[in-house]
Structures are given as C-alpha cells and as structure tokens.
C-alpha cells in the first residue's frame, strides 16, 4: 500500500519525546542531530584575469557541503560578518511545520543584519539524495551556496550499488562587476539585467576562458570505479545541458528523490534543480586511449525577439575528468576530448530528457499521487511591462519597465516585515495583509496563451501586488503552470517552498482541461521541488497541503523573481496540535 511522502500529522505515540520542538515517535527519537557554523564574510577571488571581493560562507566558493542522513535534524548557526543583510534557504527541504527556518527574505523572516546571528533548524523527513542551500536575499545566492548531501538512514542502503566516491558539481555564472550594482541598475532603470561574463563549473569557468586554465576544476578517477555526481544548477539566467566526453551518465535521482535509472549522453537541468547521476570510469573496458575528458555545460536559450543572445553569455564552461592512474597516457594526450552537447536552442533535447523522469515507486521509496483534486489552479507565467511614470525615464523596451507575473499579478513583498510574522500574529503587522488580498486561481483573461500573434496587449502590462493563496490543511491541490508568449515567451523553472510535488503532466501549447488530464502519469511521476515549465507549453503538479505555514513559490530565474513572478501559499493549521505550525523560535531577526 502506498504511503504519503510526508504524513498528514506527526503522530504522538506512547513515550514520544520532543526534540528541537518537533514531536517525534520513539523510532524517530534516535535521529541524529548535526551542527554547522556558517560565517558570512567577504573574500577575494580571481576569475577572468581580475580579482574581486565576493560574499562567501566560511570564505569558500562554492560553500561548504552539509552532510546528513534521512530523517536527521541539522542546525546551522549563521553569523553575518558581511556588509549587507542576508538570509539562507534550504532548497528542497519541506521543513514540516517550521516555515520560520525556510529563509526567503520578507516572506518567512526579516534578514540577518550585519553583526547579527540566527540559528536555522533543518528538519529532514523523507528527503534522500541531493539538495542544496543558498542565500535568499537580493542576488546573494550567486556566490553564497553549497550542497546538501542526504544519505540513507543508518541500517538502510542506496537502491543501487554504493559508488566509490560522490562529488558535488555546481553549475553557475560569474560576473566581473559587482552583482549588487547589476541588480540596483536594472531595478532603477527598469531594463534587462546585464548578462554574466562566464558560465562556471564548481566556481571555475574552465579552459575555454581567459586566465582560467590553471583553476579549472579537475575530477581524478580510477579505471573501473563508479562515481556519483551530485549536479546542482545554481545558474541565474538559463537552463543548462551537461555532458561528459567519452562517458555516459546513469540518472538515478532528482531533487532529493530517486528515479528509475536511465542512461543518457547529456543531462538537462534547470536552475534550482538537482540531478544525481552515476558515472563509471570504464576507459579500459571500452578501449579508450585518452586519459582526460571534458565535463561541459552549455545554456539552453529561448528564441525570443525581446531577448538578444549577445546579452547573455552563451559560451561553454568546462571541467576535466582525468584518469589519475595513467600518468603516461595523460602526458601523451594532454588535450581533453570534448563532449557532444545539444545546440543552444535545442528545446526538443530538453523535452526528450525530461519525459524520461519517473519516480522509483518501490516498496522502500513509494509514491502517493493525489487522485482526487479539491483545489484546481491554472496559473499563467508571463514576462510583462510595468507602467513607467514620466519622471522615471525607464530604459526597458518601448520606454517601459520590465516586469513579470503569475496570473497577471506582479508580486511585491513587504520591506518592513515578513508575511509569516504578519500571518502568525493575525495580520497585526502594519501594512501587511495576508488573508484578505487573495491570489486568483485563474488568469483574468483566457486567450491563446502560446500564440505568437494577436496576444491581448492589455496583458502586456501587469500591476504589482502582494496577493497570497490560502489553502485548507490537508486539501489536495493541482496547479497547472501555463507558459505564455507575452513578450516573446521564455521557459520558467518554478520552485515551491515547503513541498515537493508530483509532476503529473507536461505538454506543448495551451492546456486543455478536458483532454490533457487523460494523459497524466498518476503511477510513477517524478517527485520534484522545481519544475521546468517549457517555453510554449505547460506543466501540471499535484501535492497535498499537509504542511501548515507560509510558503513561497517563484521562478528560479533570478531576474524573473526580482520582476515579480512569485506568489505565496498560506496553508492553514489542522485541527490537532501536531498539524499546527510551530511557534517562532527565539532570536528571530527583526526588520
């Protein structure tokens, strides 16, 4: 019998104890408690022939990896020794009943001010695999991020042979200039954001960029051994393809959940997503002579008349896989082989990869897809204009200000309080309304969403607002995320805090509520926290609203989030104490 990934309530049994404020049964009382200290501070790093100061955790870029086991509780003391406000988010962790530690700035907390500290509590439940943490304030996550590695619970094993080693692989970007200034300039002028100067793998651009060869990330391997690559997309601007020359990858997980294994020549991964893949160093068995092979990442960019390719960095980041047990071969063939990657605009290659993702759906890793839906939502995703007042002199297209929206609402968070604090204290925070300004469950106008011609020009413009969606505890929810061709269209990686969800369907064109649900996968759909909604198409997700609290949903393209492609779900408390949101911990930052 299938069971839910996260129980509707934490059941209190005889002898239950309270650990870190969370009610647990005797079986859960033996969970491990791990602790980390994160010091936010500036550090100097040299890339692309010049040195600049960046914000880091413990001076590391990428930041330190958190290691845990399924069901553990992890506490992280964040000490802000930097020069700006900051928050940290634990991406993909459901945080049952504990939105206070979720992290998005002004959604669930006020930021940690310079000189202050805050202790986050990360409550792991069903998650197992690869997740990550990152800053969730301004554009800080560009350099403030790291991996979360969640291994099987003690006494259990992987659903595959244990690999020889595991290696986090971060895909990212590098700007030569101060990214704060990029953000400030774009928001001031209403224009597009300046593109990055390089793509990176584990913080390094790789051999194809100037002054970068010496720092290229290198992965030494031994012939015959299998390695687990924990791929994490920390890119701001676009989705990515990743491949390793001369080797195939076996995908075994995504977003902290296992999938039915499948072999690929390339991986498609959207910002916010993770992919866990196995690589076998089988050079000898296949008669390969070279000892060095490029790992490479290339963007997927949309065909959009409003977006110029020359505004975005479209070059390839590289790292090197090298057989460390054959120095002679490495010396004889010093130039690595290069992989074959899909073209920069090959959206069909992205779709072909995504359709192969299916949950493991085993006895040890079951699925429980909601069959009866109580709350239906159709949410349009759009890049829009915001009206520009005459004294602003905006520099966006046609003299407007760039914006983005969900159901034609461009979200604007408060700046003097958090929505969670206002909701918990029954809307008594000045100027913050949480339950009387509701996010619409449907777009204001039905039209041919993905057609390139005759789009309603009244929807080119959107308005700002802080609308929220309120859900009853335990309700089953389906959200159809419908892309639109407004301003040329784009793909959108949509991330939901507080929940993972089943991606039950995806397709091209306009969602048809009468026809498309018949093709849903309700048997073994992938269980994810970030879904890549295709350009010119739609994706349908389902989840149970069993996690009371305030939870952010947003596009993981950073500029789209800054423009307002966001909303908030408020899940009401249930009827029993164990189905209610935890009280705020001591020491919550103040605005």
Coordinates of C-alpha atoms in Angstrom, one line a residue:
X1 CA 0.0 0.0 0.0
X2 CA 1.4 3.4 -1.0
X3 CA 2.0 5.9 1.7
X4 CA 2.3 9.7 1.7
X5 CA 5.8 11.2 1.4
X6 CA 5.1 13.4 4.4
X7 CA 2.5 12.2 6.9
X8 CA -0.6 14.4 7.4
X9 CA 0.3 14.8 11.0
X10 CA 3.2 13.8 13.3
X11 CA 1.5 11.1 15.3
X12 CA 2.3 11.2 19.0
X13 CA 2.8 7.6 20.4
X14 CA 3.3 6.4 23.9
X15 CA 6.7 7.6 25.0
X16 CA 7.0 10.2 22.3
X17 CA 9.6 12.9 23.1
X18 CA 10.1 16.5 22.0
X19 CA 13.3 17.1 20.1
X20 CA 14.2 20.6 18.9
X21 CA 10.5 21.4 19.4
X22 CA 9.3 18.7 16.9
X23 CA 7.1 15.9 18.2
X24 CA 8.6 12.6 17.3
X25 CA 7.8 8.9 18.0
X26 CA 10.3 6.6 19.7
X27 CA 11.5 5.4 16.3
X28 CA 12.3 8.9 15.3
X29 CA 13.9 9.8 18.6
X30 CA 17.1 8.1 17.6
X31 CA 17.6 10.5 14.6
X32 CA 21.0 12.2 14.5
X33 CA 21.4 15.9 15.3
X34 CA 24.1 17.6 13.3
X35 CA 25.5 21.1 13.6
X36 CA 27.3 23.6 11.3
X37 CA 28.5 27.2 11.7
X38 CA 28.3 29.4 8.7
X39 CA 30.2 32.7 8.8
X40 CA 29.1 35.1 6.1
X41 CA 32.1 37.2 5.1
X42 CA 33.8 38.8 2.1
X43 CA 36.7 37.0 0.4
X44 CA 38.8 37.9 -2.6
X45 CA 38.6 35.5 -5.7
X46 CA 40.3 35.9 -9.1
X47 CA 38.4 34.9 -12.2
X48 CA 38.8 36.0 -15.8
X49 CA 42.1 37.8 -15.2
X50 CA 40.8 40.1 -12.4
X51 CA 40.3 39.9 -8.7
X52 CA 37.1 40.9 -6.9
X53 CA 35.6 40.6 -3.4
X54 CA 32.6 38.3 -3.1
X55 CA 30.3 37.3 -0.3
X56 CA 31.0 33.7 0.9
X57 CA 30.3 31.2 3.7
X58 CA 33.4 30.5 5.7
X59 CA 35.5 32.0 2.9
X60 CA 34.6 29.2 0.5
X61 CA 33.1 29.4 -3.0
X62 CA 31.1 27.2 -3.6
X63 CA 30.3 27.0 0.1
X64 CA 30.7 24.0 2.5
X65 CA 28.6 20.8 2.0
X66 CA 26.1 19.8 4.6
X67 CA 26.2 16.0 5.2
X68 CA 23.2 14.3 6.8
X69 CA 21.1 11.1 6.8
X70 CA 17.5 10.7 6.0
X71 CA 15.4 11.9 9.0
X72 CA 18.2 13.9 10.7
X73 CA 17.8 17.4 12.2
X74 CA 20.5 19.9 11.3
X75 CA 21.1 23.2 13.0
X76 CA 23.1 25.9 11.2
X77 CA 24.3 29.0 13.1
X78 CA 24.6 31.8 10.5
X79 CA 26.8 34.6 11.7
X80 CA 26.6 37.6 9.4
X81 CA 30.1 39.1 9.2
X82 CA 29.4 40.6 5.8
X83 CA 28.4 44.1 4.9
X84 CA 24.7 43.6 4.0
X85 CA 21.5 41.9 5.2
X86 CA 21.2 38.2 4.3
X87 CA 19.0 35.1 4.6
X88 CA 19.7 31.4 3.8
X89 CA 17.2 28.9 2.3
X90 CA 17.5 25.1 2.5
X91 CA 16.3 24.3 -1.1
X92 CA 14.1 21.2 -1.3
X93 CA 13.7 20.6 2.4
X94 CA 10.0 20.5 3.3
X95 CA 10.6 21.9 6.8
X96 CA 7.4 20.3 8.3
X97 CA 5.5 22.9 10.4
X98 CA 8.6 25.0 10.5
X99 CA 8.5 27.9 8.0
X100 CA 10.5 30.0 10.4
X101 CA 13.7 28.4 9.1
X102 CA 12.8 28.4 5.4
X103 CA 14.7 31.6 4.7
X104 CA 13.2 33.8 1.9
X105 CA 13.7 37.4 2.8
X106 CA 10.5 39.2 3.9
X107 CA 8.4 36.1 3.2
X108 CA 9.2 34.0 6.2
X109 CA 11.8 36.2 8.0
X110 CA 13.4 39.5 8.3
X111 CA 17.0 39.4 7.1
X112 CA 20.0 38.8 9.3
X113 CA 21.7 42.2 9.7
X114 CA 25.5 42.7 9.7
X115 CA 26.9 41.7 13.0
X116 CA 23.9 39.6 14.0
X117 CA 23.4 35.8 14.0
X118 CA 20.5 33.4 13.6
X119 CA 20.2 29.6 14.1
X120 CA 18.3 27.7 11.4
X121 CA 16.8 24.3 12.1
X122 CA 16.7 22.0 9.1
X123 CA 14.2 19.2 9.7
X124 CA 14.7 16.3 7.3
X125 CA 11.9 13.8 6.8
X126 CA 11.5 11.8 3.5
X127 CA 14.3 13.6 1.6
X128 CA 17.2 11.4 0.4
X129 CA 19.7 12.4 -2.3
X130 CA 21.0 15.7 -3.5
X131 CA 19.6 19.1 -2.3
X132 CA 21.3 22.4 -1.8
X133 CA 21.3 25.6 0.3
X134 CA 21.6 29.2 -0.9
X135 CA 21.1 32.8 0.1
X136 CA 17.6 34.0 -0.5
X137 CA 18.2 37.8 -0.3
X138 CA 18.8 40.1 -3.2
X139 CA 21.2 38.4 -5.7
X140 CA 23.5 36.9 -2.9
X141 CA 22.9 33.2 -3.9
X142 CA 25.3 33.8 -6.9
X143 CA 28.2 33.1 -4.5
X144 CA 26.5 32.0 -1.3
X145 CA 25.5 28.4 -1.9
X146 CA 26.5 24.8 -1.2
X147 CA 25.3 21.2 -1.4
X148 CA 23.2 19.2 1.0
X149 CA 24.0 15.5 0.7
X150 CA 21.4 13.3 2.4
X151 CA 22.4 9.7 2.6
X152 CA 20.2 6.7 3.5
X153 CA 19.1 6.3 7.1
X154 CA 21.5 4.1 9.1
X155 CA 20.7 0.4 8.6
X156 CA 19.4 1.0 5.0
X157 CA 21.2 1.3 1.7
X158 CA 21.1 3.0 -1.6
X159 CA 18.7 1.4 -4.2
X160 CA 21.9 0.8 -6.3
X161 CA 25.5 -0.3 -5.6
X162 CA 27.3 2.2 -3.4
X163 CA 29.6 4.3 -5.5
X164 CA 33.3 4.7 -4.9
X165 CA 33.0 8.5 -4.3
X166 CA 30.5 11.3 -4.5
X167 CA 31.2 14.7 -5.9
X168 CA 29.1 17.8 -5.9
X169 CA 29.1 19.6 -9.3
X170 CA 27.7 23.1 -9.3
X171 CA 26.8 24.9 -12.5
X172 CA 26.9 28.7 -12.1
X173 CA 27.8 32.0 -13.5
X174 CA 30.5 34.7 -12.9
X175 CA 30.2 38.5 -13.3
X176 CA 33.3 40.6 -13.5
X177 CA 31.4 43.5 -11.9
X178 CA 29.7 43.7 -8.5
X179 CA 26.4 41.9 -8.9
X180 CA 24.8 44.2 -6.4
X181 CA 25.3 47.1 -8.9
X182 CA 23.8 44.9 -11.7
X183 CA 20.7 44.4 -9.6
X184 CA 20.5 48.1 -8.5
X185 CA 20.9 49.4 -12.0
X186 CA 18.3 47.1 -13.5
X187 CA 15.7 47.9 -10.8
X188 CA 16.4 51.6 -11.1
X189 CA 16.2 51.8 -14.9
X190 CA 13.6 49.0 -15.4
X191 CA 15.8 47.5 -18.1
X192 CA 17.1 43.9 -18.6
X193 CA 19.9 42.7 -16.3
X194 CA 23.4 42.7 -17.6
X195 CA 24.5 39.2 -18.6
X196 CA 27.2 37.2 -16.9
X197 CA 30.7 37.1 -18.3
X198 CA 31.2 33.4 -17.9
X199 CA 29.5 30.1 -17.0
X200 CA 31.2 28.0 -14.4
X201 CA 31.6 24.5 -13.1
X202 CA 32.3 24.4 -9.3
X203 CA 33.1 28.1 -9.5
X204 CA 35.6 27.9 -12.3
X205 CA 35.0 29.0 -16.0
X206 CA 37.3 26.3 -17.4
X207 CA 39.9 26.1 -20.1
X208 CA 37.9 28.0 -22.8
X209 CA 38.0 31.3 -20.9
X210 CA 41.0 33.7 -20.5
X211 CA 43.2 33.3 -17.4
X212 CA 41.2 30.2 -16.3
X213 CA 43.1 27.1 -17.3
X214 CA 45.1 26.8 -14.1
X215 CA 42.0 26.9 -11.9
X216 CA 39.8 24.5 -14.0
X217 CA 38.1 22.0 -11.7
X218 CA 39.6 18.5 -12.1
X219 CA 38.0 15.2 -11.1
X220 CA 40.5 12.4 -10.7
X221 CA 39.1 8.9 -11.3
X222 CA 40.3 5.3 -11.3
X223 CA 39.5 2.9 -14.1
X224 CA 36.7 0.5 -13.1
X225 CA 35.3 2.7 -10.3
X226 CA 31.8 4.3 -10.3
X227 CA 31.3 7.9 -9.1
X228 CA 28.2 9.7 -8.0
X229 CA 27.9 13.2 -9.5
X230 CA 25.6 15.4 -7.5
X231 CA 24.7 18.0 -10.1
X232 CA 23.2 21.3 -8.8
X233 CA 22.1 24.2 -11.1
X234 CA 22.9 27.5 -9.4
X235 CA 22.7 29.5 -12.6
X236 CA 20.7 32.8 -12.5
X237 CA 19.7 33.2 -16.1
X238 CA 19.0 30.0 -18.1
X239 CA 18.6 26.2 -18.1
X240 CA 21.6 24.1 -18.9
X241 CA 22.8 20.9 -20.7
X242 CA 25.7 18.9 -19.0
X243 CA 27.7 16.1 -20.5
X244 CA 31.0 14.2 -20.0
X245 CA 33.0 13.3 -23.1
X246 CA 33.5 9.6 -23.7
X247 CA 31.2 8.5 -20.9
X248 CA 27.5 8.0 -20.4
X249 CA 25.7 9.0 -17.2
X250 CA 23.0 7.0 -15.4
X251 CA 20.5 9.3 -13.8
X252 CA 19.2 7.9 -10.5
X253 CA 17.7 10.9 -8.7
X254 CA 16.4 14.4 -9.0
X255 CA 15.5 17.0 -6.3
X256 CA 16.2 14.7 -3.3
X257 CA 14.1 11.8 -4.7
X258 CA 15.1 8.6 -6.6
X259 CA 14.0 7.9 -10.1
X260 CA 14.0 4.8 -12.3
X261 CA 17.6 4.7 -13.6
X262 CA 18.2 5.6 -17.2
X263 CA 21.4 6.1 -19.2
X264 CA 22.0 9.4 -21.1
X265 CA 24.7 11.2 -23.1
X266 CA 23.6 14.5 -21.6
X267 CA 21.6 15.9 -18.6
X268 CA 19.2 18.8 -18.8
X269 CA 18.9 20.7 -15.6
X270 CA 17.1 23.9 -14.7
X271 CA 18.1 26.5 -12.1
X272 CA 17.1 25.2 -8.7
X273 CA 17.0 21.6 -9.7
X274 CA 19.4 18.8 -8.8
X275 CA 20.3 15.6 -10.6
X276 CA 22.1 12.7 -9.1
X277 CA 23.9 10.6 -11.7
X278 CA 26.4 7.7 -11.7
X279 CA 29.5 7.7 -13.9
X280 CA 31.6 4.6 -14.4
X281 CA 35.2 5.2 -15.3
X282 CA 35.3 2.4 -17.9
X283 CA 38.0 3.6 -20.3
X284 CA 39.9 0.4 -20.4
X285 CA 36.9 -1.9 -21.0
X286 CA 35.9 0.3 -24.0
X287 CA 39.4 0.6 -25.4
X288 CA 39.6 4.4 -24.9
X289 CA 43.1 5.7 -25.1
X290 CA 42.8 9.3 -23.9
X291 CA 43.2 9.9 -20.1
X292 CA 41.5 13.3 -20.0
X293 CA 37.9 14.2 -20.9
X294 CA 35.9 17.4 -20.6
X295 CA 32.9 17.8 -18.5
X296 CA 31.0 20.6 -20.1
X297 CA 27.9 22.8 -19.5
X298 CA 26.0 24.9 -22.1
X299 CA 23.0 27.1 -21.8
X300 CA 19.6 26.5 -23.3
X301 CA 18.4 29.9 -24.6
X302 CA 14.9 30.7 -26.0
X303 CA 14.1 32.0 -29.4
X304 CA 12.7 35.3 -28.1
X305 CA 12.7 38.6 -30.1
X306 CA 12.8 40.6 -26.9
X307 CA 15.9 38.8 -25.7
X308 CA 19.2 39.2 -27.6
X309 CA 21.6 36.4 -27.5
X310 CA 24.5 38.8 -27.2
X311 CA 23.1 40.0 -23.8
X312 CA 23.6 36.5 -22.4
X313 CA 26.8 34.5 -22.0
X314 CA 26.4 31.5 -24.4
X315 CA 29.9 30.0 -24.0
X316 CA 30.6 26.6 -22.6
X317 CA 32.0 26.0 -19.1
X318 CA 34.4 23.1 -18.7
X319 CA 35.9 20.9 -16.1
X320 CA 38.2 17.9 -16.6
X321 CA 37.7 14.2 -15.7
X322 CA 41.2 12.6 -15.7
X323 CA 42.3 9.0 -15.1
X324 CA 44.8 9.6 -12.3
X325 CA 46.2 6.0 -12.5
X326 CA 47.7 6.6 -16.0
X327 CA 50.2 9.4 -16.0
X328 CA 51.8 8.2 -19.2
X329 CA 48.5 8.4 -21.1
X330 CA 47.8 11.8 -19.6
X331 CA 51.2 13.1 -20.8
X332 CA 50.8 11.6 -24.2
X333 CA 47.4 13.1 -24.8
X334 CA 47.2 16.3 -22.7
X335 CA 44.2 17.8 -24.6
X336 CA 40.9 16.5 -23.3
X337 CA 38.2 15.2 -25.6
X338 CA 35.2 17.4 -25.9
X339 CA 31.6 16.1 -25.5
X340 CA 28.7 16.4 -27.9
X341 CA 26.2 18.8 -26.4
X342 CA 22.7 19.8 -27.7
X343 CA 22.6 23.1 -29.5
X344 CA 22.0 26.2 -27.5
X345 CA 18.3 26.5 -28.7
X346 CA 17.5 22.7 -28.8
X347 CA 14.4 22.7 -26.6
X348 CA 13.4 19.3 -28.1
X349 CA 16.5 17.8 -26.5
X350 CA 15.4 19.2 -23.1
X351 CA 11.9 17.8 -23.5
X352 CA 13.3 14.4 -24.5
X353 CA 15.3 14.2 -21.3
X354 CA 12.5 15.5 -19.1
X355 CA 10.0 12.9 -20.3
X356 CA 12.2 10.1 -19.1
X357 CA 12.0 11.1 -15.4
X358 CA 9.9 8.6 -13.4
X359 CA 9.8 8.0 -9.7
X360 CA 11.4 4.8 -8.4
X361 CA 8.0 3.8 -6.9
X362 CA 9.4 0.9 -5.0
X363 CA 8.3 -0.6 -1.6
X364 CA 11.2 1.3 0.1
X365 CA 10.5 4.5 -1.9
X366 CA 6.8 4.6 -2.6
X367 CA 4.7 7.2 -4.3
X368 CA 1.3 8.6 -3.3
X369 CA -0.1 10.7 -6.1
X370 CA -3.3 12.6 -5.1
X371 CA -6.1 11.1 -7.3
X372 CA -9.0 13.3 -6.2
X373 CA -8.2 17.1 -6.5
X374 CA -10.0 19.5 -4.3
X375 CA -8.3 22.7 -5.3
X376 CA -7.7 23.4 -9.0
X377 CA -5.5 26.3 -10.2
X378 CA -4.5 27.5 -13.6
X379 CA -1.6 29.9 -13.3
X380 CA -0.2 31.8 -16.3
X381 CA 3.5 32.7 -16.4
X382 CA 4.5 35.8 -18.2
X383 CA 7.2 38.4 -18.7
X384 CA 5.4 41.8 -18.9
X385 CA 5.8 45.5 -18.7
X386 CA 5.2 47.7 -15.7
X387 CA 4.0 51.2 -16.4
X388 CA 6.7 53.8 -16.1
X389 CA 5.9 57.2 -14.7
X390 CA 7.2 60.2 -16.7
X391 CA 9.8 61.1 -14.1
X392 CA 11.4 57.6 -14.0
X393 CA 12.9 57.7 -17.6
X394 CA 12.7 53.9 -17.8
X395 CA 15.0 52.1 -20.2
X396 CA 13.1 48.9 -20.8
X397 CA 11.5 48.0 -24.2
X398 CA 9.4 50.8 -25.6
X399 CA 10.3 53.0 -22.7
X400 CA 8.6 50.8 -20.1
X401 CA 9.8 48.9 -17.0
X402 CA 10.4 45.2 -17.2
X403 CA 8.1 43.1 -15.1
X404 CA 6.9 39.5 -14.6
X405 CA 3.7 38.0 -13.3
X406 CA 1.7 35.0 -12.2
X407 CA -2.0 35.3 -13.4
X408 CA -1.1 38.9 -14.3
X409 CA -0.1 39.7 -10.7
X410 CA 3.4 41.0 -10.2
X411 CA 4.3 40.1 -6.7
X412 CA 5.9 42.7 -4.4
X413 CA 7.0 41.6 -0.9
X414 CA 6.8 44.0 2.0
X415 CA 10.1 45.5 3.1
X416 CA 9.4 46.3 6.7
X417 CA 8.1 42.9 8.0
X418 CA 7.7 39.3 6.9
X419 CA 4.5 37.8 5.6
X420 CA 4.9 34.8 8.0
X421 CA 5.2 37.1 11.0
X422 CA 2.1 39.1 9.9
X423 CA 0.1 35.9 9.4
X424 CA 1.2 34.3 12.7
X425 CA 0.2 37.5 14.6
X426 CA -3.1 37.6 12.9
X427 CA -2.3 40.4 10.4
X428 CA -1.3 42.9 13.1
X429 CA 1.8 44.0 11.3
X430 CA 1.3 47.4 9.9
X431 CA 0.6 47.5 6.2
X432 CA 0.9 43.7 5.6
X433 CA -2.2 41.9 4.7
X434 CA -2.1 38.1 4.4
X435 CA -5.6 36.7 4.1
X436 CA -7.7 39.5 2.6
X437 CA -5.8 40.0 -0.6
X438 CA -6.1 36.7 -2.4
X439 CA -4.2 35.4 -5.3
X440 CA -6.5 34.4 -8.2
X441 CA -6.8 30.7 -9.0
X442 CA -7.3 31.5 -12.7
X443 CA -5.9 34.2 -15.1
X444 CA -8.0 37.3 -15.6
X445 CA -8.5 36.5 -19.3
X446 CA -8.5 33.3 -21.3
X447 CA -6.8 33.6 -24.6
X448 CA -4.5 31.6 -26.9
X449 CA -1.6 31.7 -24.4
X450 CA 1.2 30.4 -26.6
X451 CA 0.3 32.0 -29.9
X452 CA 2.8 34.5 -31.3
X453 CA 0.2 36.8 -32.9
X454 CA -2.8 38.7 -31.6
X455 CA -1.9 38.4 -28.0
X456 CA -4.1 40.8 -25.9
X457 CA -2.0 43.9 -25.5
X458 CA -3.8 44.8 -22.2
X459 CA -1.9 41.8 -20.7
X460 CA 1.4 43.2 -21.8
X461 CA 1.2 45.3 -18.7
X462 CA 0.8 44.0 -15.2
X463 CA 0.4 45.6 -11.8
X464 CA 2.2 45.0 -8.5
X465 CA 0.6 43.3 -5.6
X466 CA 1.2 41.1 -2.6
X467 CA -1.6 38.6 -3.2
X468 CA -1.5 35.2 -1.4
X469 CA -3.3 31.9 -1.9
X470 CA -4.9 30.3 1.2
X471 CA -5.2 26.5 1.3
X472 CA -7.1 24.4 3.8
X473 CA -5.0 22.0 5.7
X474 CA -4.9 18.5 4.1
X475 CA -6.5 19.7 0.8
X476 CA -5.3 18.1 -2.4
X477 CA -4.0 20.7 -4.9
X478 CA -3.4 20.7 -8.7
X479 CA -1.6 23.7 -10.2
X480 CA -1.3 23.9 -14.0
X481 CA 1.5 26.2 -14.8
X482 CA 0.8 27.6 -18.2
X483 CA 3.5 29.4 -20.1
X484 CA 2.6 32.4 -22.3
X485 CA 4.1 34.0 -25.4
X486 CA 3.8 37.5 -23.9
X487 CA 6.9 39.5 -24.8
X488 CA 8.1 36.5 -26.8
X489 CA 7.9 33.9 -24.1
X490 CA 10.6 32.0 -22.1
X491 CA 10.9 28.8 -20.1
X492 CA 10.4 29.1 -16.4
X493 CA 11.8 26.8 -13.6
X494 CA 9.1 27.2 -10.9
X495 CA 10.1 26.3 -7.3
X496 CA 7.7 25.7 -4.4
X497 CA 9.0 26.1 -0.8
X498 CA 7.6 23.8 1.9
X499 CA 6.6 21.0 -0.5
X500 CA 7.8 18.6 -3.2
X501 CA 5.2 17.8 -5.7
X502 CA 4.4 15.2 -8.4
X503 CA 4.8 16.4 -11.9
X504 CA 1.9 14.6 -13.4
X505 CA 1.9 16.1 -16.8
X506 CA 3.6 18.4 -19.3
X507 CA 2.8 19.4 -22.8
X508 CA 3.1 22.0 -25.6
X509 CA 0.6 24.7 -26.5
X510 CA -2.4 25.5 -24.3
X511 CA -3.5 23.2 -21.5
X512 CA -6.8 21.5 -22.3
X513 CA -8.7 20.7 -19.2
X514 CA -10.9 18.2 -20.9
X515 CA -8.3 16.4 -22.9
X516 CA -4.8 16.7 -21.2
X517 CA -5.6 15.1 -17.8
X518 CA -6.3 11.8 -19.6
X519 CA -2.6 11.6 -20.4
X520 CA -1.4 12.3 -16.8
X521 CA 1.1 9.9 -15.2
X522 CA -0.5 9.0 -11.9
X523 CA 1.6 5.9 -11.4
X524 CA 5.2 7.0 -11.1
X525 CA 5.6 10.7 -11.9
X526 CA 8.8 12.4 -10.8
X527 CA 8.7 14.0 -7.3
X528 CA 10.4 17.4 -7.5
X529 CA 10.6 20.8 -5.9
X530 CA 11.4 22.7 -9.1
X531 CA 9.7 22.1 -12.4
X532 CA 11.0 23.3 -15.7
X533 CA 7.9 24.7 -17.4
X534 CA 8.7 24.5 -21.2
X535 CA 8.7 27.6 -23.4
X536 CA 5.4 27.5 -25.3
X537 CA 3.9 24.8 -23.0
X538 CA 2.6 23.8 -19.6
X539 CA 3.3 21.6 -16.6
X540 CA 0.8 20.2 -14.1
X541 CA 1.8 19.5 -10.5
X542 CA -0.1 17.9 -7.6
X543 CA 0.6 18.0 -3.8
X544 CA -1.2 17.6 -0.5
X545 CA -1.4 20.8 1.6
X546 CA -0.2 19.0 4.7
X547 CA 2.5 21.5 5.8
X548 CA 1.0 24.4 7.7
X549 CA 2.7 27.7 7.3
X550 CA 3.7 30.4 4.8
X551 CA 5.4 29.1 1.6
X552 CA 6.9 31.0 -1.3
X553 CA 6.5 29.9 -4.9
X554 CA 8.6 31.6 -7.6
X555 CA 10.6 31.4 -10.8
X556 CA 14.2 30.4 -10.2
X557 CA 15.4 32.7 -12.9
X558 CA 16.6 35.4 -10.6
X559 CA 15.6 38.4 -12.8
X560 CA 12.1 37.0 -13.2
X561 CA 11.8 36.6 -9.4
X562 CA 13.0 40.2 -9.0
X563 CA 10.4 41.3 -11.5
X564 CA 7.5 39.6 -9.7
X565 CA 7.0 36.1 -11.0
X566 CA 6.2 34.9 -7.4
X567 CA 3.3 34.3 -5.0
X568 CA 2.8 32.9 -1.5
X569 CA 0.8 29.9 -0.4
X570 CA -0.6 30.0 3.1
X571 CA -1.6 26.6 4.4
X572 CA -3.9 26.8 7.4
X573 CA -3.4 24.8 10.6
X574 CA -5.1 21.5 11.0
X575 CA -7.4 20.6 13.9
X576 CA -4.9 18.7 16.1
X577 CA -1.8 20.2 17.8
X578 CA 0.5 18.0 15.7
X579 CA -1.0 19.6 12.5
X580 CA -0.3 23.1 13.5
X581 CA 2.6 25.4 12.7
X582 CA 5.3 25.6 15.3
X583 CA 5.7 28.8 17.2
X584 CA 8.6 31.1 16.3
X585 CA 12.0 30.2 17.7
X586 CA 13.8 32.6 20.0
X587 CA 16.1 35.1 18.2
X588 CA 14.2 35.6 15.0
X589 CA 15.7 38.6 13.2
X590 CA 13.9 41.9 13.3
X591 CA 13.4 44.2 10.4

